[in-house]
Short mmCIF file of C-alpha atoms in Angstrom, two decimals:
data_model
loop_
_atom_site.label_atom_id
_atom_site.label_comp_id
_atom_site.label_asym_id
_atom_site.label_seq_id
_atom_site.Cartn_x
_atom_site.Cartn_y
_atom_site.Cartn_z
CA UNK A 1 29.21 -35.69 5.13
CA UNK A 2 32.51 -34.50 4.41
CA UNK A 3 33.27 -36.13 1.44
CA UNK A 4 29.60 -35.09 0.11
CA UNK A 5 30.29 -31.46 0.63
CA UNK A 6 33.72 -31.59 -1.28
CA UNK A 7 31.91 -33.58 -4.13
CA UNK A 8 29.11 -30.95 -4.55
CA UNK A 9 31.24 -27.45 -3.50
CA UNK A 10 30.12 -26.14 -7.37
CA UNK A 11 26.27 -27.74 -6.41
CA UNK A 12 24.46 -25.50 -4.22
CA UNK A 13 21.36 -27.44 -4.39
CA UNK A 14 23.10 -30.59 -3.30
CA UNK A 15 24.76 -28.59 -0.62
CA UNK A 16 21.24 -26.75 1.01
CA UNK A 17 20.08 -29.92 0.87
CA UNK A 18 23.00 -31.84 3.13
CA UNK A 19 22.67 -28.44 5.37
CA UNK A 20 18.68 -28.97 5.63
CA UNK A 21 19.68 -32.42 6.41
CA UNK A 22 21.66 -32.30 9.30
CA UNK A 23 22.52 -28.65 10.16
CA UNK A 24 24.79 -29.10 13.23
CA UNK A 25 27.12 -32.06 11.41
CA UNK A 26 27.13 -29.90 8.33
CA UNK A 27 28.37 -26.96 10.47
CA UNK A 28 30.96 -28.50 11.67
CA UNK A 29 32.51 -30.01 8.09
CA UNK A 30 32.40 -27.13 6.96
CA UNK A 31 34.48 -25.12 9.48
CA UNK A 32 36.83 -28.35 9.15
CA UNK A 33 37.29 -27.83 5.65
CA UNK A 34 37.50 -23.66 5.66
CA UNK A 35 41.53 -23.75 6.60
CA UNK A 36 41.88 -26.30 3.20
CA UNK A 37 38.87 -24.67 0.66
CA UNK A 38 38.58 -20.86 2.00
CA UNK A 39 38.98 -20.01 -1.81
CA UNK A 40 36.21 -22.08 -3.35
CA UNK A 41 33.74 -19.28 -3.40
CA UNK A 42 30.70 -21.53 -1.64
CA UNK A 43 32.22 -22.23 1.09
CA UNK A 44 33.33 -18.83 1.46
CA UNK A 45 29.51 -18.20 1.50
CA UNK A 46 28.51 -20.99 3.81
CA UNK A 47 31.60 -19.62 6.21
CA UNK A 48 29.80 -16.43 6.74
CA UNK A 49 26.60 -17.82 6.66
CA UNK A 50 27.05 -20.79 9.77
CA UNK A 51 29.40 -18.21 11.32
CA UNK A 52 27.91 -14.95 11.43
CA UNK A 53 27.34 -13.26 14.59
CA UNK A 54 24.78 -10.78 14.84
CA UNK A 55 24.84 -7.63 16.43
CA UNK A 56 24.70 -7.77 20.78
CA UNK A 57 21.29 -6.34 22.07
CA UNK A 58 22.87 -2.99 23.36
CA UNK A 59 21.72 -0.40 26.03
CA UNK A 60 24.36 2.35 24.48
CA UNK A 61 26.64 4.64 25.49
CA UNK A 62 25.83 6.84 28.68
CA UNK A 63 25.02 9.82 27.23
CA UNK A 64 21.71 8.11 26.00
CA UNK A 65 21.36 6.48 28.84
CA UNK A 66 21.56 10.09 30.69
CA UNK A 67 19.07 11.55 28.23
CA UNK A 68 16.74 8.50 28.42
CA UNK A 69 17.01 8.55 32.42
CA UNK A 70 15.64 12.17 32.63
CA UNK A 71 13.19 11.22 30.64
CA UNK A 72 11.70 8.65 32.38
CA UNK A 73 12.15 10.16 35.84
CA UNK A 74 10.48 13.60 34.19
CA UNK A 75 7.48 11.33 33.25
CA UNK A 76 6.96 9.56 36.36
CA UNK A 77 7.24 12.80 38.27
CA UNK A 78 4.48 14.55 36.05
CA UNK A 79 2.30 10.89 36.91
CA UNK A 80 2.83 12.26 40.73
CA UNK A 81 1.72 15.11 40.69
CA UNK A 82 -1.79 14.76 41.89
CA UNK A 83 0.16 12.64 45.20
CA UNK A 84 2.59 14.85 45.65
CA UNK A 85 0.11 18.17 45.52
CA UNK A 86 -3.36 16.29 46.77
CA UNK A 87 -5.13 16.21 43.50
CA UNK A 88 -8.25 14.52 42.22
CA UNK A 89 -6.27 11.48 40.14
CA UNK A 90 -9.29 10.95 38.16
CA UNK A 91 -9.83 14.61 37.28
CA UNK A 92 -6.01 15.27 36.31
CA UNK A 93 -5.24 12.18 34.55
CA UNK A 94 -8.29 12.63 32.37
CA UNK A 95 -6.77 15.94 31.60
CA UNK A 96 -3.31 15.34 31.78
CA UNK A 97 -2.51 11.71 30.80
CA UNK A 98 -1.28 12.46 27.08
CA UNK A 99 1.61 15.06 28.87
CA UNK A 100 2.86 12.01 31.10
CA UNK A 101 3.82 9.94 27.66
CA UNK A 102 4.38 11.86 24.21
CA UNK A 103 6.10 15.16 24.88
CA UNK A 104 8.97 12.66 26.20
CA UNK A 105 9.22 10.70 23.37
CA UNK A 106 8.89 13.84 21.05
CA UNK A 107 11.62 14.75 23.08
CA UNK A 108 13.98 11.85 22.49
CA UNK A 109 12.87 12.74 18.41
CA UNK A 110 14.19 16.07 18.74
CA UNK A 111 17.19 15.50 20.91
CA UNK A 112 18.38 12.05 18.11
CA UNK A 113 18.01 14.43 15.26
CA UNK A 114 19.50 17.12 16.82
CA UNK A 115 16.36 19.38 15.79
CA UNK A 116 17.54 23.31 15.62
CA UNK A 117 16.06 25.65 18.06
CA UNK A 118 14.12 27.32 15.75
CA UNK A 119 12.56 24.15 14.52
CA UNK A 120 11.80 22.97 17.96
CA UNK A 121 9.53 26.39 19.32
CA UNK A 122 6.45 25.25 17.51
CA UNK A 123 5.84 21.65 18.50
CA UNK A 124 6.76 23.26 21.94
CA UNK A 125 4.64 26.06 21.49
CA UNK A 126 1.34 23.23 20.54
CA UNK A 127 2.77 21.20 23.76
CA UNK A 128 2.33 24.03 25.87
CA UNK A 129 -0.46 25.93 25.07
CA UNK A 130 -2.75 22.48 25.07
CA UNK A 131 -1.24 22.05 28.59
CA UNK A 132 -2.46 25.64 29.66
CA UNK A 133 -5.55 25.51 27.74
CA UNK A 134 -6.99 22.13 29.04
CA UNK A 135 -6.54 22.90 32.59
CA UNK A 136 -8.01 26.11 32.43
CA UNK A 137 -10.92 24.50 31.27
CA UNK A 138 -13.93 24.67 33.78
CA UNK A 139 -14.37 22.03 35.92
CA UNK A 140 -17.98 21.45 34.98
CA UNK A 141 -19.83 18.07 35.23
CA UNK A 142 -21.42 16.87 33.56
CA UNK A 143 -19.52 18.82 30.44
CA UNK A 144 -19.68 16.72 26.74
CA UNK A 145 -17.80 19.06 24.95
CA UNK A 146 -14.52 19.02 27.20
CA UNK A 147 -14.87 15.10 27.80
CA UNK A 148 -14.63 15.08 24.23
CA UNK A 149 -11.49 17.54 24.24
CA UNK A 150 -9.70 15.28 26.93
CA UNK A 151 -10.09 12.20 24.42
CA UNK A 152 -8.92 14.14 21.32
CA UNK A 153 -6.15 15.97 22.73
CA UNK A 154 -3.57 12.91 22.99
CA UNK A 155 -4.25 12.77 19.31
CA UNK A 156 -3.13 16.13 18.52
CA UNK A 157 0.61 15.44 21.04
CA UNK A 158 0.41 12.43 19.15
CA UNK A 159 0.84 14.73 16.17
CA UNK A 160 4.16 16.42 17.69
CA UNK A 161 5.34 12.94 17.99
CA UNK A 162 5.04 11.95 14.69
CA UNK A 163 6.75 15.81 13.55
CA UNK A 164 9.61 14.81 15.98
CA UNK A 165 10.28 11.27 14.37
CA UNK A 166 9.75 11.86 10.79
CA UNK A 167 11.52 15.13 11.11
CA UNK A 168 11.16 19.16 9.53
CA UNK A 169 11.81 18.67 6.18
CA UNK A 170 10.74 15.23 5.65
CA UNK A 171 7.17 15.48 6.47
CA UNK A 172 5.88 14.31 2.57
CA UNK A 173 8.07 11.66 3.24
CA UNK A 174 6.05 8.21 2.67
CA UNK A 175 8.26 5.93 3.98
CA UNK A 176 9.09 7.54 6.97
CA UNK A 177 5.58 7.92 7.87
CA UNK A 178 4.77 4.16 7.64
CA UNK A 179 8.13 3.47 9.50
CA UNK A 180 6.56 5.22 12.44
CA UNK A 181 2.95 3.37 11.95
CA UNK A 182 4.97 -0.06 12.17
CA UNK A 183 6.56 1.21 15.33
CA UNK A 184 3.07 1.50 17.34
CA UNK A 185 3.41 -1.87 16.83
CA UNK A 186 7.06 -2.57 17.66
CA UNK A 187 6.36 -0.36 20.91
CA UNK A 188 2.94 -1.70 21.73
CA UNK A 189 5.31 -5.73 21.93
CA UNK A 190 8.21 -3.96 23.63
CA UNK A 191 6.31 -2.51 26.20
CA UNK A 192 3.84 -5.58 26.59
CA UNK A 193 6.69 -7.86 27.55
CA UNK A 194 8.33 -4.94 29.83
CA UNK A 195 5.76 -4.85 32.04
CA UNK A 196 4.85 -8.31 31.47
CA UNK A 197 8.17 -8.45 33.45
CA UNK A 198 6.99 -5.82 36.06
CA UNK A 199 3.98 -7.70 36.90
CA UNK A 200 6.48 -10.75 37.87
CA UNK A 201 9.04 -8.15 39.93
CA UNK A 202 5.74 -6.88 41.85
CA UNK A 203 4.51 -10.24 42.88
CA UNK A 204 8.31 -11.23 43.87
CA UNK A 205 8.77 -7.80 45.76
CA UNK A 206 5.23 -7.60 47.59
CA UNK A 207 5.29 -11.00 48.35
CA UNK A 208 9.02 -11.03 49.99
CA UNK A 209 8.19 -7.91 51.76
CA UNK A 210 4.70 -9.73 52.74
CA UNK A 211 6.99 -12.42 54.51
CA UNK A 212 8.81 -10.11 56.94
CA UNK A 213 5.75 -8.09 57.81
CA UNK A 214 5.66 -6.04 55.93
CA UNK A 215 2.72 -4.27 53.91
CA UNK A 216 4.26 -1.91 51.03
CA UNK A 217 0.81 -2.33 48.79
CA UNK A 218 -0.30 1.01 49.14
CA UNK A 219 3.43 2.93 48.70
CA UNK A 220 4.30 0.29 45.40
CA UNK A 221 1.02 0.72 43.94
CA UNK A 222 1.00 4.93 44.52
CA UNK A 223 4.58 5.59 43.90
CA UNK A 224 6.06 2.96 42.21
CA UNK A 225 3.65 1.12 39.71
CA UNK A 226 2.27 4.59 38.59
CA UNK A 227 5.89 5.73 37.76
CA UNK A 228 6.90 2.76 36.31
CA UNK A 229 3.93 2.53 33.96
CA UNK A 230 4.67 6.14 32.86
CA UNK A 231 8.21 5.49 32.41
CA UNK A 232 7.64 2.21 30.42
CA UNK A 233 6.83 3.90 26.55
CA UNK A 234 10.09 5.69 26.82
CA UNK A 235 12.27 2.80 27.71
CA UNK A 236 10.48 0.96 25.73
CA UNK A 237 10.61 3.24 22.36
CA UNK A 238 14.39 3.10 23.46
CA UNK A 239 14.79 -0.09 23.03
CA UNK A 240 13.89 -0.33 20.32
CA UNK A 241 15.57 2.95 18.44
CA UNK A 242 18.75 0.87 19.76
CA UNK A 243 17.90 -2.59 19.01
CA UNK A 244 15.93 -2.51 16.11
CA UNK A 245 16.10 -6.18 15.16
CA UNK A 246 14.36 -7.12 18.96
CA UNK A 247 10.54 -7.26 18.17
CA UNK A 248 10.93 -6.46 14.60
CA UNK A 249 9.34 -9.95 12.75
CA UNK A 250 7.08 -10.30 16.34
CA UNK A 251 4.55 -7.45 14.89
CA UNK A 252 4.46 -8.53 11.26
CA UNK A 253 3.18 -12.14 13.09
CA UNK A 254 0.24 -10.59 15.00
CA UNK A 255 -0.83 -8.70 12.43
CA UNK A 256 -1.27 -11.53 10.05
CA UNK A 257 -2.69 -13.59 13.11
CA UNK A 258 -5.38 -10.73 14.07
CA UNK A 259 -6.26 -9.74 10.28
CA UNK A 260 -8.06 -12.86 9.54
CA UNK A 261 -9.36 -13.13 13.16
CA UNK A 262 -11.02 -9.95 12.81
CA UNK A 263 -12.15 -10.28 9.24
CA UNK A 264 -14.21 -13.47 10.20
CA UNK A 265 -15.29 -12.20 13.77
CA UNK A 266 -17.14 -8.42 11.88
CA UNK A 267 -18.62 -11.24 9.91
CA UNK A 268 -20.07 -13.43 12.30
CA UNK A 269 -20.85 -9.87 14.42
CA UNK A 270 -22.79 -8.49 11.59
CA UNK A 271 -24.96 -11.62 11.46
CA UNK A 272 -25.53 -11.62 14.68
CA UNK A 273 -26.29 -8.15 15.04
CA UNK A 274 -29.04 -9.02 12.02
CA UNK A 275 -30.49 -11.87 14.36
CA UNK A 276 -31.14 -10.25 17.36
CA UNK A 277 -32.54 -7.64 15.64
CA UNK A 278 -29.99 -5.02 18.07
CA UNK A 279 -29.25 -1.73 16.15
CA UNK A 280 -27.36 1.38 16.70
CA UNK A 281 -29.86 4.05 15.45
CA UNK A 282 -31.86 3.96 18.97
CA UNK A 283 -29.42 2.27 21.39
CA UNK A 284 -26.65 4.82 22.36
CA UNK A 285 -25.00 2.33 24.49
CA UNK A 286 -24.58 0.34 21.37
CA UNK A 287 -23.29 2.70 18.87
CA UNK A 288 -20.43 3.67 21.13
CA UNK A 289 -19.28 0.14 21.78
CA UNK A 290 -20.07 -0.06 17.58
CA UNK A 291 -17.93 3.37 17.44
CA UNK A 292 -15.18 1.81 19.41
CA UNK A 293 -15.13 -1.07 17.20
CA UNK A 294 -14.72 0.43 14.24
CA UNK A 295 -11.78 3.01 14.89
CA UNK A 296 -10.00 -0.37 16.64
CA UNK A 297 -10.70 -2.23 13.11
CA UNK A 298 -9.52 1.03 11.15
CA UNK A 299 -6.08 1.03 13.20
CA UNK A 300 -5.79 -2.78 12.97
CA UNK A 301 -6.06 -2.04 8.92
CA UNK A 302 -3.50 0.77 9.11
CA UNK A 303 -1.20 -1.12 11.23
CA UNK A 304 -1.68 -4.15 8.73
CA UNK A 305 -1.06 -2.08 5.44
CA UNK A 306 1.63 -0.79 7.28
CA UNK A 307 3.48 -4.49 7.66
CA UNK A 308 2.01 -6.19 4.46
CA UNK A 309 4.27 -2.97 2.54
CA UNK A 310 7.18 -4.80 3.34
CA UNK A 311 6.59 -7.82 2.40
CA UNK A 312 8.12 -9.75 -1.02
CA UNK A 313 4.64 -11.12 -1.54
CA UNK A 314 1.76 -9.25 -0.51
CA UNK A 315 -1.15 -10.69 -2.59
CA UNK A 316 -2.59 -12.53 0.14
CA UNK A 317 -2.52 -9.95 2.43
CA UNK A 318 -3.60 -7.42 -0.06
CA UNK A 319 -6.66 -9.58 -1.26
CA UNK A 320 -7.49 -9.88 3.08
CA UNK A 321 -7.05 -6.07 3.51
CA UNK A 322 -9.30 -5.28 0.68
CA UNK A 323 -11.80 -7.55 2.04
CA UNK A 324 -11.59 -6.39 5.34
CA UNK A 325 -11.40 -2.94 4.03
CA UNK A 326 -14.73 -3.76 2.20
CA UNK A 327 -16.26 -5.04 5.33
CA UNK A 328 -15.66 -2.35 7.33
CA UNK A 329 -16.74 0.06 5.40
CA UNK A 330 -20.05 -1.15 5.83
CA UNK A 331 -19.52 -1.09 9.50
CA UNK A 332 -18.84 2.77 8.91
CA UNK A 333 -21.83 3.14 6.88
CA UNK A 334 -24.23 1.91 9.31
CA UNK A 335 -22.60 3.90 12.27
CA UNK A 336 -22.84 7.35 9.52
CA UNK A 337 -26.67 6.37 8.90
CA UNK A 338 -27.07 5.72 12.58
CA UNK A 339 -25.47 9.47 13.94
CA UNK A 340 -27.42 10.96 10.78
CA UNK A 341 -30.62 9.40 12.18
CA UNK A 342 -30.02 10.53 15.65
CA UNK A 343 -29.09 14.33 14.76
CA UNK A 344 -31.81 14.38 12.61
CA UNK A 345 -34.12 12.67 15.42
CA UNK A 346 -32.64 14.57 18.45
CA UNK A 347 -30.74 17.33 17.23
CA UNK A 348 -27.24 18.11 17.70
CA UNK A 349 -24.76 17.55 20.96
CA UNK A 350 -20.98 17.79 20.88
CA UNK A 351 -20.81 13.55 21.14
CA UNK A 352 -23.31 13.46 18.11
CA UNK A 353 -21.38 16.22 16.04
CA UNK A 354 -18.02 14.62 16.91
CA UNK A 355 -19.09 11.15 16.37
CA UNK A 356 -20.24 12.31 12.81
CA UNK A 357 -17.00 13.62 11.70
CA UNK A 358 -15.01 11.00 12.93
CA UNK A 359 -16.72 8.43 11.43
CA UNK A 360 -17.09 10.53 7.80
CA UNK A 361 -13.22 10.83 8.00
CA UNK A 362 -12.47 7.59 8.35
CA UNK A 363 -15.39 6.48 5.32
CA UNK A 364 -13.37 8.83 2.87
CA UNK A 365 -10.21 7.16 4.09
CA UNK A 366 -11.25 4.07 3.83
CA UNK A 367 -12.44 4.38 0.75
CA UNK A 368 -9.05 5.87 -0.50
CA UNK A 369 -7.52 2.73 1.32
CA UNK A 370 -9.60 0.30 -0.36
CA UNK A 371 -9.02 1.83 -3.86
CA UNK A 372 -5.81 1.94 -3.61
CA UNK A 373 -5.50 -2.30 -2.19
CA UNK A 374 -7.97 -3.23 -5.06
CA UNK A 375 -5.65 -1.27 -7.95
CA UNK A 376 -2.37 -3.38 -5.98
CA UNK A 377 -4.73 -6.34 -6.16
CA UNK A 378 -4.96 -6.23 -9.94
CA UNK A 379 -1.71 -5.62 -10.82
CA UNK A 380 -2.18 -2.08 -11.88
CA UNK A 381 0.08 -0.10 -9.33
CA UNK A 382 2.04 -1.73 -6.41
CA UNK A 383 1.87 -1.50 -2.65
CA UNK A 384 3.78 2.28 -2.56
CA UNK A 385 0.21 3.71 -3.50
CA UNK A 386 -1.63 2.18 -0.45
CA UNK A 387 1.36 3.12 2.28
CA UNK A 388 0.51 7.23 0.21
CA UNK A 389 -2.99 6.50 0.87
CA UNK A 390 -2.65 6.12 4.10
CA UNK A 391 0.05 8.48 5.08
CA UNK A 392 -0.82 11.83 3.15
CA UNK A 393 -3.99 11.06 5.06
CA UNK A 394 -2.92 11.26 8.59
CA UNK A 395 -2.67 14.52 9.38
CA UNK A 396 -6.73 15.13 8.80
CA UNK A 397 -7.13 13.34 11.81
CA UNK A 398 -5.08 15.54 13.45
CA UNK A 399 -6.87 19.06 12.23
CA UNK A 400 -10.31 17.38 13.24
CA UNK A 401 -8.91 16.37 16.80
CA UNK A 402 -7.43 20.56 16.91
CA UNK A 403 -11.30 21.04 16.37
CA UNK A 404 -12.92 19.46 18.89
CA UNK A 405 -9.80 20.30 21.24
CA UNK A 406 -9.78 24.06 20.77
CA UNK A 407 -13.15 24.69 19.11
CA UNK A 408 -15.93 22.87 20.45
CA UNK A 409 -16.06 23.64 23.89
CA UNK A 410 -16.19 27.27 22.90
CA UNK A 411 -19.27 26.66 20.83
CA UNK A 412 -20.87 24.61 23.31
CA UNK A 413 -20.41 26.84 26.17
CA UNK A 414 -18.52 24.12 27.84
CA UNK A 415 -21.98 21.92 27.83
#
């Protein structure tokens, strides 16, 4: 091998190919011959390439660690409130669930990119006036029109979130936008395999304690499970601010995985749904679950875009996303004619209303989506116009959650 690599130092074909034969020997030559050859410029380049150390996983310094631990313990001690002051858990976590996760990770935004004061008193101002206003709500039940604020109201904190990490001044900015799409994705992994981890620790823990005599169950799973599952989207989004390289290439994986999957499953569905003759324009049940299926499929697409942007060669997954793109918009067309049919059948209710203008948001968007992958598709612009179409877009979503938030229990009497 030796003798080989001193033959072929001005071949680099000749030399990827001993390397591809027999990595760990070729390693080794080569560090043997670096003292005698560390001018030949190749194996100055094969040097750093067998030799390179990449950079520790980190926890940083203990300021961060500080800011990161006040975090989490501020989180799980908002997640205990209703133990702590004898609440309905169902009632205030409904209400309340959305303040246990995103003003915290706004917060560790703000606090990185050391946000001025006066830049910081209107996300603030949002965070607490939606806090005031939701629990002064009245406790009616049945009440449509402030389920429907509970569900939309993470979306607008979600919002703040999304000011804190692409920061004042930088909100046109494309690429930051996408950056934080493809972090859902990072942070979705990161925390999967933390409490992946958690899971194991309980078992362990409960089932030690178990052997003494011990019955902790209903103190782990009040006090500490709760606070560790509102603690874990901070540490985790931590994580990964300070190890960016950890889950990085896991996210690009499962989205290419899942894109296919779920191009070929709304296929088969769609049959199927043609076969049994089942339809969403009478069954309410149905169009809910259809509902739910199509605003998973539009973030699966968003998420996708998101990852296929950075990659060298996109046409396959540009020709998939258009297809899928294409597929689901059908899916939103038939849920649009269904809600059209029942308003028109039935009249109007806040689900109907807000069901309507969800789903014609996301038909325009689509649509902009899918224009933009079938002009990348055929060569005439490149994958910078799809990541605008779907980022200049965004904050729609967020005026039409303000809407139903702040606006349609009001009109609705809180019915």
């Amino acid at each position: 091998m030796k003798s080989e690599i001193i033959q072929n130092l001005k071949n680099p074909e000749q030399l990827e190919k001993l390397y591809r034969t027999n990595s760990a020997l070729f390693k080794k030559e080569i560090n043997a011959l670096w003292p005698e050859y560390h001018e030949e410029t190749s194996l100055q380049f094969w040097n750093q390439r067998l030799n390179y150390t990449s950079e520790p996983i980190t926890l940083g310094n203990k300021n961060e660690l500080f800011v990161i631990a006040i975090l989490a313990v501020c989180a799980a001690l908002i997640s205990q409130i209703p133990t702590f002051f004898g609440l309905d858990q169902d009632t205030f976590f409904q209400r309340n669930i959305s303040f246990v996760v995103f003003p915290f990770l706004s917060a560790y935004f703000i606090w990185k990119q050391a946000f001025p004061i006066f830049k910081i008193m209107l996300p603030l101002g949002i965070c607490l006036f939606s806090l005031i206003y939701i629990n002064l709500l009245p406790h009616t039940s049945p009440s449509d029109s402030i389920l429907l604020a509970c569900i939309h109201l993470p979306l607008i904190l979600w919002s703040i979130w999304a000011y804190a990490y692409v920061g004042e001044g930088q909100l046109s900015n494309t690429q930051k936008s996408i950056e934080f799409l493809r972090l859902h994705g990072d942070l979705l992994v990161m925390c999967a395999i933390i409490l992946l981890s958690g899971g194991l620790f309980t078992a362990i823990a409960l089932g030690l304690f178990n052997i003494i005599g011990l019955d902790i169950k209903e103190f782990y799973g009040k006090y500490v499970i709760v606070s560790g599952l509102s603690a874990t989207p901070i540490l985790g989004n931590y994580l990964i601010q300070k190890n960016p390289n950890l889950v990085k290439n896991v996210s690009p994986i499962i989205a290419k995985i899942f894109t296919p999957v779920v191009f070929v499953f709304l296929v088969i569905y769609l049959i199927a749904m043609v076969y049994t003759g089942k339809d969403p324009y009478t069954n309410r049940e149905f169009l809910l679950i259809f509902n739910g299926l199509l605003v998973g499929v539009m973030a699966l697409i968003l998420f996708s875009v998101a990852e296929a942007e950075k990659s060298e060669s996109p046409n396959y997954q540009t020709w998939l996303l258009l297809g899928l793109s294409a597929l689901t918009i059908v899916v939103n067309g038939i849920a649009l004619s269904a809600i059209s049919f029942r308003i028109i059948e039935w009249g109007i209710t806040p689900n109907r209303l807000a069901v309507l203008g969800s789903n014609l948001l996301i038909f325009i968007h689509l649509l902009m989506v899918a224009k933009s992958l079938l002009k990348t598709s055929q060569g005439k612009s490149d994958f910078n116009l799809v990541a605008k179409s779907i980022a200049q877009y965004l904050p729609i979503y967020s005026i039409w959650a303000a809407i139903v938030c702040f606006i349609f229990p009001l009109i609705f009497q809180f019915k």
